[in-house]
Coordinates of C-alpha atoms in Angstrom, one line a residue:
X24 CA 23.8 33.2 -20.9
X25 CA 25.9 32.1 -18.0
X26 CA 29.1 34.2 -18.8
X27 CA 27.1 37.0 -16.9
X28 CA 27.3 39.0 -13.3
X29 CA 25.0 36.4 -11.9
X30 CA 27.0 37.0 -8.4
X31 CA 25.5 40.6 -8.5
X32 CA 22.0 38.5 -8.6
X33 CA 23.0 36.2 -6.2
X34 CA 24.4 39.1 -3.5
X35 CA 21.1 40.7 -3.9
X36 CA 19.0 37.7 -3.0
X37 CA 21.5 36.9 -0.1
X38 CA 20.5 40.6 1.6
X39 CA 16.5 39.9 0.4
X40 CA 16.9 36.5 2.6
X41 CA 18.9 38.1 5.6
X42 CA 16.5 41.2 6.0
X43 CA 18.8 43.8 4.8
X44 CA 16.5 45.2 1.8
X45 CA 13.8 44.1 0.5
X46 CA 12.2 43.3 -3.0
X47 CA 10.2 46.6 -2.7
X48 CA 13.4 48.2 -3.1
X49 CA 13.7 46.8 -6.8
X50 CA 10.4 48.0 -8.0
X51 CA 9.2 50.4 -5.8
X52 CA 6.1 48.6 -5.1
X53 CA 4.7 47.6 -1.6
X54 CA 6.4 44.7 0.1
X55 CA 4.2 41.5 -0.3
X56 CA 2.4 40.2 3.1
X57 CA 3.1 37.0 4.5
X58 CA 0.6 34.6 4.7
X59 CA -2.3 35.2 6.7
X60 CA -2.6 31.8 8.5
X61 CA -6.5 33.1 10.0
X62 CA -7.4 32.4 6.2
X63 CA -5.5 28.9 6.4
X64 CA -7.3 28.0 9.7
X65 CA -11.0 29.3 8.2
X66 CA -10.6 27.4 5.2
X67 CA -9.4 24.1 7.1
X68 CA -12.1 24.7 10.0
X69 CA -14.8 24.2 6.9
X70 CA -12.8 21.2 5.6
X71 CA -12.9 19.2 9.3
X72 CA -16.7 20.2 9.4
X73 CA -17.2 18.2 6.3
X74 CA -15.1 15.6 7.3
X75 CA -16.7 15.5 10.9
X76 CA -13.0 15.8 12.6
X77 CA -13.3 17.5 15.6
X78 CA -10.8 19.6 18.2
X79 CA -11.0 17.2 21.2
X80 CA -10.5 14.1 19.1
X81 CA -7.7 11.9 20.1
X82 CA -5.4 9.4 18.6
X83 CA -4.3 10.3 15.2
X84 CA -6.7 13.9 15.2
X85 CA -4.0 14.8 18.7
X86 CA -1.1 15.7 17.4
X87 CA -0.6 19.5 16.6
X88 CA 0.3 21.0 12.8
X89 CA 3.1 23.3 12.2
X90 CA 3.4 26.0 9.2
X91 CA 6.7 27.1 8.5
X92 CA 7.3 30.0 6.1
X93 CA 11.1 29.8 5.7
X94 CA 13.9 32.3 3.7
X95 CA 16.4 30.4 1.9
X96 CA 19.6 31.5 0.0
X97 CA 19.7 28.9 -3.5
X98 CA 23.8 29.5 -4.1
X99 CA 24.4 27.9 -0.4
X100 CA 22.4 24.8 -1.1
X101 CA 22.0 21.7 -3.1
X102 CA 18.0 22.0 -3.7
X103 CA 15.4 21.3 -1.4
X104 CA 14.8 17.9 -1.2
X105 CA 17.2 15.8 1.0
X106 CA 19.5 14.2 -0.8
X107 CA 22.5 11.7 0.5
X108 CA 26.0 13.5 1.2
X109 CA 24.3 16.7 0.2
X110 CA 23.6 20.2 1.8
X111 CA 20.1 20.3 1.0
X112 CA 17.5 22.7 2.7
X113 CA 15.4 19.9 4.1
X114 CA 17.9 17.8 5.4
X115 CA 18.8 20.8 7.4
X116 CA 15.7 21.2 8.5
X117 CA 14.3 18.1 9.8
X118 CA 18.0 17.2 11.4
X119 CA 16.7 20.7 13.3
X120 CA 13.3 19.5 13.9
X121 CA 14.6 16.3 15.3
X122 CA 14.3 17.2 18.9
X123 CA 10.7 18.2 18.8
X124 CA 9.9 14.5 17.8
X125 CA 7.5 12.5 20.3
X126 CA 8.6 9.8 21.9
X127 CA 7.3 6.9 20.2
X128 CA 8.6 8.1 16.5
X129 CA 12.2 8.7 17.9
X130 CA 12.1 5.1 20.0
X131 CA 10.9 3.8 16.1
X132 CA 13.4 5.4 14.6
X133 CA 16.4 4.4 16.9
X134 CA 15.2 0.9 16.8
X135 CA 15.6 1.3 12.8
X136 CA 19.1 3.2 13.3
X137 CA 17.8 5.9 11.8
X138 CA 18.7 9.6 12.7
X139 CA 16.1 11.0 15.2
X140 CA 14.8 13.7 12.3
X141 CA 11.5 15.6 11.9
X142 CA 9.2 14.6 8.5
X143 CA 8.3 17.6 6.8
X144 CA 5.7 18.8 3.7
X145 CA 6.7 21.4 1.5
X146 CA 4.4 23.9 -1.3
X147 CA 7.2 23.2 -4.4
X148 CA 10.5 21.7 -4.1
X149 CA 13.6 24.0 -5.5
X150 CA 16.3 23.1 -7.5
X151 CA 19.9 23.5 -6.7
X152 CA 21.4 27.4 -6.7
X153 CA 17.0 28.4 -6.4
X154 CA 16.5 31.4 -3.8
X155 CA 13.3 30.9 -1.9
X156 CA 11.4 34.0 0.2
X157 CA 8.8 32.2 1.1
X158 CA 9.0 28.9 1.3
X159 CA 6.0 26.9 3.3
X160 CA 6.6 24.0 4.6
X161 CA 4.9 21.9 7.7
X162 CA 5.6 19.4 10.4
X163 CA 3.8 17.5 12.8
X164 CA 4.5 16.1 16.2
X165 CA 2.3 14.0 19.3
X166 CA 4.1 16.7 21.6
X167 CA 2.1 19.3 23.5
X168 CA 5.0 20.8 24.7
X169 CA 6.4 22.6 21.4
X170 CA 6.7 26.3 21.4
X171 CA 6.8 28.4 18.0
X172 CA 9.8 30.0 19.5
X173 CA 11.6 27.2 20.2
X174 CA 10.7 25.7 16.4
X175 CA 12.5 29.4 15.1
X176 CA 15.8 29.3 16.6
X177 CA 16.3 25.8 16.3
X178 CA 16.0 26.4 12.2
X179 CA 17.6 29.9 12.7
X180 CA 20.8 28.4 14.2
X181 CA 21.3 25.7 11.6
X182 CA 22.6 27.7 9.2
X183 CA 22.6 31.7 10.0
X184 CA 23.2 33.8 6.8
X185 CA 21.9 31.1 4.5
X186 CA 18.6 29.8 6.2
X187 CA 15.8 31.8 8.3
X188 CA 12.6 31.4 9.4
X189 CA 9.9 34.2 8.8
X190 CA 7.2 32.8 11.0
X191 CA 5.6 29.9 12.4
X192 CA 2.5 28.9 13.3
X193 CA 0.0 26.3 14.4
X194 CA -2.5 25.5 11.9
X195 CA -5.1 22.8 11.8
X196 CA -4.3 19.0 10.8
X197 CA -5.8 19.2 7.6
X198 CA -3.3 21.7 6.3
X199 CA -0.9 20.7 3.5
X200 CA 1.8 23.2 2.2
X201 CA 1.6 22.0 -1.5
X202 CA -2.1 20.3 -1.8
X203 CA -3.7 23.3 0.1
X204 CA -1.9 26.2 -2.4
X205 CA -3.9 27.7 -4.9
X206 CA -1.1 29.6 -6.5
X207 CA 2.8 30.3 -6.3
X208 CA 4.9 32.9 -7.3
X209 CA 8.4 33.1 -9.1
X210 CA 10.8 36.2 -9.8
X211 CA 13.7 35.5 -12.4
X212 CA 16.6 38.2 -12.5
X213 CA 18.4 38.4 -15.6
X214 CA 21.2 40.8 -15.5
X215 CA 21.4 43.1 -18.1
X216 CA 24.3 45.0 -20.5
X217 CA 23.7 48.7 -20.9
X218 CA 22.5 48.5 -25.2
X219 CA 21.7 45.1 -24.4
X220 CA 22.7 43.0 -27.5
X221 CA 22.3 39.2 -28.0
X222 CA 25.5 38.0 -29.8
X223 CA 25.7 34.9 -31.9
X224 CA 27.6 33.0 -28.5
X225 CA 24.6 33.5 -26.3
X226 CA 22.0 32.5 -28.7
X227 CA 24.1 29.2 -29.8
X228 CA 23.6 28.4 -26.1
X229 CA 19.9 29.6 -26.3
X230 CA 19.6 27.3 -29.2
X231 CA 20.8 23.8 -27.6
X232 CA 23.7 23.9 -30.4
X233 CA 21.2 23.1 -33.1
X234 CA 23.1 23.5 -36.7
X235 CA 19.9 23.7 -38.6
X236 CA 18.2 25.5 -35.8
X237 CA 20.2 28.3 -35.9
X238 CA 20.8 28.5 -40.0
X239 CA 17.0 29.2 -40.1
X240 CA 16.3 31.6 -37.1
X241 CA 16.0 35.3 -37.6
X242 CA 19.7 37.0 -36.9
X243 CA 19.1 38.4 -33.5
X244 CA 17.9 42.1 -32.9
X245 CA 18.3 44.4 -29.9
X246 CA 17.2 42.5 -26.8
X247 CA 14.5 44.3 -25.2
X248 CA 12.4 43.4 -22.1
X249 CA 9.4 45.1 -23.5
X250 CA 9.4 42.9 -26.3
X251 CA 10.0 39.7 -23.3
X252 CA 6.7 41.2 -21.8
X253 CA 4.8 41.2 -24.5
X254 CA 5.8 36.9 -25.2
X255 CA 5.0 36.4 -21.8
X256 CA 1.4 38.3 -21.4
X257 CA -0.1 36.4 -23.7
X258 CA 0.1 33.2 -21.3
X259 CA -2.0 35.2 -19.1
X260 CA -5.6 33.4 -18.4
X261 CA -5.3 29.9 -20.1
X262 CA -5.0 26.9 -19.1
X263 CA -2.3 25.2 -21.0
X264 CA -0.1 22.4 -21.4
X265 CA 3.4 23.4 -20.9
X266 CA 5.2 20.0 -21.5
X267 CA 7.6 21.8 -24.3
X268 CA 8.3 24.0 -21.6
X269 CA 9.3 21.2 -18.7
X270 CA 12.5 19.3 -18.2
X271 CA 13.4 16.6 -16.7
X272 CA 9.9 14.7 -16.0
X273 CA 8.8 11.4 -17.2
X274 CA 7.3 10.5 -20.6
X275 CA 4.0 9.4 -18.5
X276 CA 3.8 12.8 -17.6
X277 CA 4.2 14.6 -21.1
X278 CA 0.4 14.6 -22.2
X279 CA -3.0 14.9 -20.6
X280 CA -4.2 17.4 -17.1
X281 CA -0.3 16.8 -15.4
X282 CA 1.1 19.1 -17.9
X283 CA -1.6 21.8 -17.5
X284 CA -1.0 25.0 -16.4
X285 CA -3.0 28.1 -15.3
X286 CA -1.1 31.1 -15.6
X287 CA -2.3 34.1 -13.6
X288 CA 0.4 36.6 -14.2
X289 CA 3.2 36.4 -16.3
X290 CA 5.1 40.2 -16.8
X291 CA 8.8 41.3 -17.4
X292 CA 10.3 44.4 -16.9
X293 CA 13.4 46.5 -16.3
X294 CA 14.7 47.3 -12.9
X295 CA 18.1 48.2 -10.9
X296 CA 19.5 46.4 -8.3
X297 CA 19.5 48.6 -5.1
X298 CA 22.1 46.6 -3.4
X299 CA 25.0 46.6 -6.5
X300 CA 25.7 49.8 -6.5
X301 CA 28.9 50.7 -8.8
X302 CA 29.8 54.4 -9.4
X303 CA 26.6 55.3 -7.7
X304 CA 24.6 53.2 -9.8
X305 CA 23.2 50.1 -9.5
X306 CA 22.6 47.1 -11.9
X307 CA 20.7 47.0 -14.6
X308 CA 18.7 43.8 -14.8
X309 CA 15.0 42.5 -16.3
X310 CA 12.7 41.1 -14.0
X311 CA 10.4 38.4 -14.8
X312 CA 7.3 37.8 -12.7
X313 CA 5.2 34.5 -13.2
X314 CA 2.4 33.7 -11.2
X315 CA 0.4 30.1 -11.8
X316 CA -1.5 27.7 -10.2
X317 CA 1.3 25.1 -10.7
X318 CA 4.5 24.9 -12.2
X319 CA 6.3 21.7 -14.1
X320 CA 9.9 21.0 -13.7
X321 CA 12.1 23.9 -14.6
X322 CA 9.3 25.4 -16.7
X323 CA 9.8 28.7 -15.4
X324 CA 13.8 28.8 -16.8
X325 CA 12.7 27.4 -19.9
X326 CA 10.3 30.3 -20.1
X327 CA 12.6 33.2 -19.2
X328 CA 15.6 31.4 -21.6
X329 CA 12.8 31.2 -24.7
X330 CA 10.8 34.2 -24.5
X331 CA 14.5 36.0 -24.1
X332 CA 15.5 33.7 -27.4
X333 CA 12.3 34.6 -29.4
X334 CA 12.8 38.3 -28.3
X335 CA 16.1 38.8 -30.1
X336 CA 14.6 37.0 -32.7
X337 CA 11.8 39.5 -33.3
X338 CA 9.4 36.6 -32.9
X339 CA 5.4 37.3 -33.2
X340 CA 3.8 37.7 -29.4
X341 CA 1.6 34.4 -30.2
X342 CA 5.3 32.7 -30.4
X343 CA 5.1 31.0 -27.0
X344 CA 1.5 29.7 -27.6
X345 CA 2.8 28.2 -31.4
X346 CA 5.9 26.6 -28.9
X347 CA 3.2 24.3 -26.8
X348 CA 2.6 22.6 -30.4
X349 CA 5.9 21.4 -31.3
X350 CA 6.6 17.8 -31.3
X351 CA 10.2 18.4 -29.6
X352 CA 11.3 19.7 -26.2
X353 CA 14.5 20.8 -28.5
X354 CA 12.0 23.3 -29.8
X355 CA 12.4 25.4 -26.5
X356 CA 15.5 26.6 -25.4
X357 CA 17.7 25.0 -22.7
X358 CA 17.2 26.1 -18.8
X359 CA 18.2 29.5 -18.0
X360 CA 20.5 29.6 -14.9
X361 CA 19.3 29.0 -11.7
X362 CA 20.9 31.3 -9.9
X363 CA 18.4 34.1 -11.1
X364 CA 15.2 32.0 -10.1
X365 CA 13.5 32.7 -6.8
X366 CA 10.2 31.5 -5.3
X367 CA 8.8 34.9 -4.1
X368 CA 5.6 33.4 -2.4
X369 CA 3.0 30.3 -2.1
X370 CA -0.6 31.5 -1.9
X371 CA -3.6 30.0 0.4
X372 CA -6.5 32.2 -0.9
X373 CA -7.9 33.6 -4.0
X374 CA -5.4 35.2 -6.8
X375 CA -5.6 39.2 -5.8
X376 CA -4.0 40.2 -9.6
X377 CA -3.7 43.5 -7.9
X378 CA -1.2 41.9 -5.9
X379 CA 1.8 42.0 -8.3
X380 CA 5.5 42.8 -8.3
X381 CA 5.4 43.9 -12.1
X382 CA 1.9 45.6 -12.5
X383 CA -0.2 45.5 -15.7
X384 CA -0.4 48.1 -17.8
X385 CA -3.4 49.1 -16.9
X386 CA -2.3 49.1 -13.3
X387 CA 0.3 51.1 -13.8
X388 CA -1.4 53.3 -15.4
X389 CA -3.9 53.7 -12.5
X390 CA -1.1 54.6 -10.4
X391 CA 0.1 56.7 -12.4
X392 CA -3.1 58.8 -12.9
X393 CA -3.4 58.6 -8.6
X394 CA 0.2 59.8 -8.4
X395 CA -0.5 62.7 -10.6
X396 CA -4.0 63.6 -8.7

């Protein structure tokens, strides 16, 4: 699975993040929106009226709320979360927040002989070699003086190329990036072979090396992202438990409503890189689109690396579902890569299913019919 032309993956991403194309370009589909922060302020102005906060409070109700939607390329960093001796995408920027810090925090933090740095909130927190489009993350300050502007270019000139900032805004207090999301978004790129095969190598690695494992699965059959979307869609509209399907959590999250997942879209498909072209075509990959209300710990590369596993296999569709039963986590395959993972978008309202990358069928059929008329 990794012995692939994950660079072509990675280039694409790069030019996503940088502006020059755009994921509309890889399925011909409208761009998605950014957020619309007048929903984010609506929603928060009911939530203050409930908790009787009020605009012209002072003390801790004073100090002024920042959303940050921020582009981030996944190869160029080691995750999100700041980590020591690391290039991590929050360290960079809360080192670049640093000198929009009030006077009192940076006087507390020097006394402690700490770095003067910004605190920040994020909506999900990416692993190493993870592309992000639309990351949204906050930060707060006792400073009346801070400009948006000012906020932009001092993330923008951290790391140009590899990190940029898509907009910023001034929301109310009560916003939180993560605990205020209703839904995020992921796209996994898988590049594909032309008569795309899975030989015995690639499903030994999809099988975690398991002897028995692989004695008793089905030989593997033509790979085909049809057969990947028709796994996947049956995940569609059910809260489950998708604890088979996490990695690296702890045991006292492995049962009960932590390891629950609603899963609003969940769709693969075939498309071709726009920006790898090679003798005038481009790269053939399949696209996986998963959209839930939550995700667990590298459950969305166990999903792509299974449902790409029980597709060769010429598994029943209900396969993934008969997964969340098994007793072992060896049961699902290992991680797919990272560098084909990307956090398209984190959403603030209402699901709009109509909203999609990879349309359902019956969408696409609906286009198709207005195409034709």
């Amino acid at each position: 699975m990794y012995a692939r032309p994950w660079q072509q993956v990675l280039d694409f991403y790069s030019n996503v993040v940088n502006g020059r194309t755009s994921l509309s370009g890889l399925f011909g589909t409208e761009a998605l929106s950014i957020h619309d922060d007048a929903e984010i302020v609506e929603a928060s102005d009911k939530s203050k009226s409930v908790n009787g906060a009020t605009e012209d409070r002072t003390g801790r109700w004073a100090r002024v709320t920042f959303k940050i939607v921020l582009s981030y390329h996944g190869g160029s960093f080691d995750g999100w979360q700041k980590q020591p001796d690391l290039n991590t995408v929050q360290g960079l920027v809360e080192r670049s927040l640093g000198k929009f810090v009030d006077e009192k925090k940076a006087q507390l933090l020097e006394d402690k002989g700490l770095p003067i740095e910004g605190c920040s909130s994020v909506a999900g927190r990416t692993d190493k070699g993870v592309t992000a489009l639309q990351q949204v993350c906050s930060f707060y300050t006792w400073r009346k003086d801070v400009k948006l502007q000012d906020i932009e270019d001092a993330i923008n000139n951290a790391a140009p190329g590899k990190l940029r900032v898509r907009s910023v805004a001034e929301v109310p207090r009560v916003f939180h990036p993560n605990f205020c999301a209703k839904w995020r978004r992921y796209l996994y790129i898988f590049p594909l072979n032309d008569g795309e095969t899975l030989a015995r190598p690639i499903l030994r690695s999809l099988l975690d090396n398991d002897e028995d494992e692989l004695k008793t699965r089905k030989k593997p059959t033509r790979f085909e992202a049809s057969k990947v979307n028709q796994l996947l869609h049956q995940l569609e509209g059910r809260l489950l438990s998708y604890k088979m399907f996490a990695r690296d959590t702890k045991a006292s999250r492995n049962i009960g409503p932590p390891t629950e997942c609603f899963v609003y879209h969940a769709r693969a498909t075939e498309a071709i890189l726009p920006c790898s072209a090679k003798d005038g075509e481009g790269t053939k990959v399949m696209c996986v689109e998963l959209v839930a209300n939550r995700f667990l710990r590298k459950m969305v590369r166990v999903l792509v690396a299974t449902s790409i596993r029980e597709a060769a296999a010429g598994a029943e569709e209900d396969m993934l579902l008969k997964l969340m039963d098994a007793t072992s986590r060896r049961a699902t395959a290992p991680p797919a890569p990272p560098d084909g993972l990307c956090l398209v978008d984190v959403g603030y309202t209402e699901f709009d299913p109509q909203n999609c990358l990879i349309p359902s069928w019956s969408q696409a059929r609906k286009k198709e019919k207005d195409c034709i008329k």
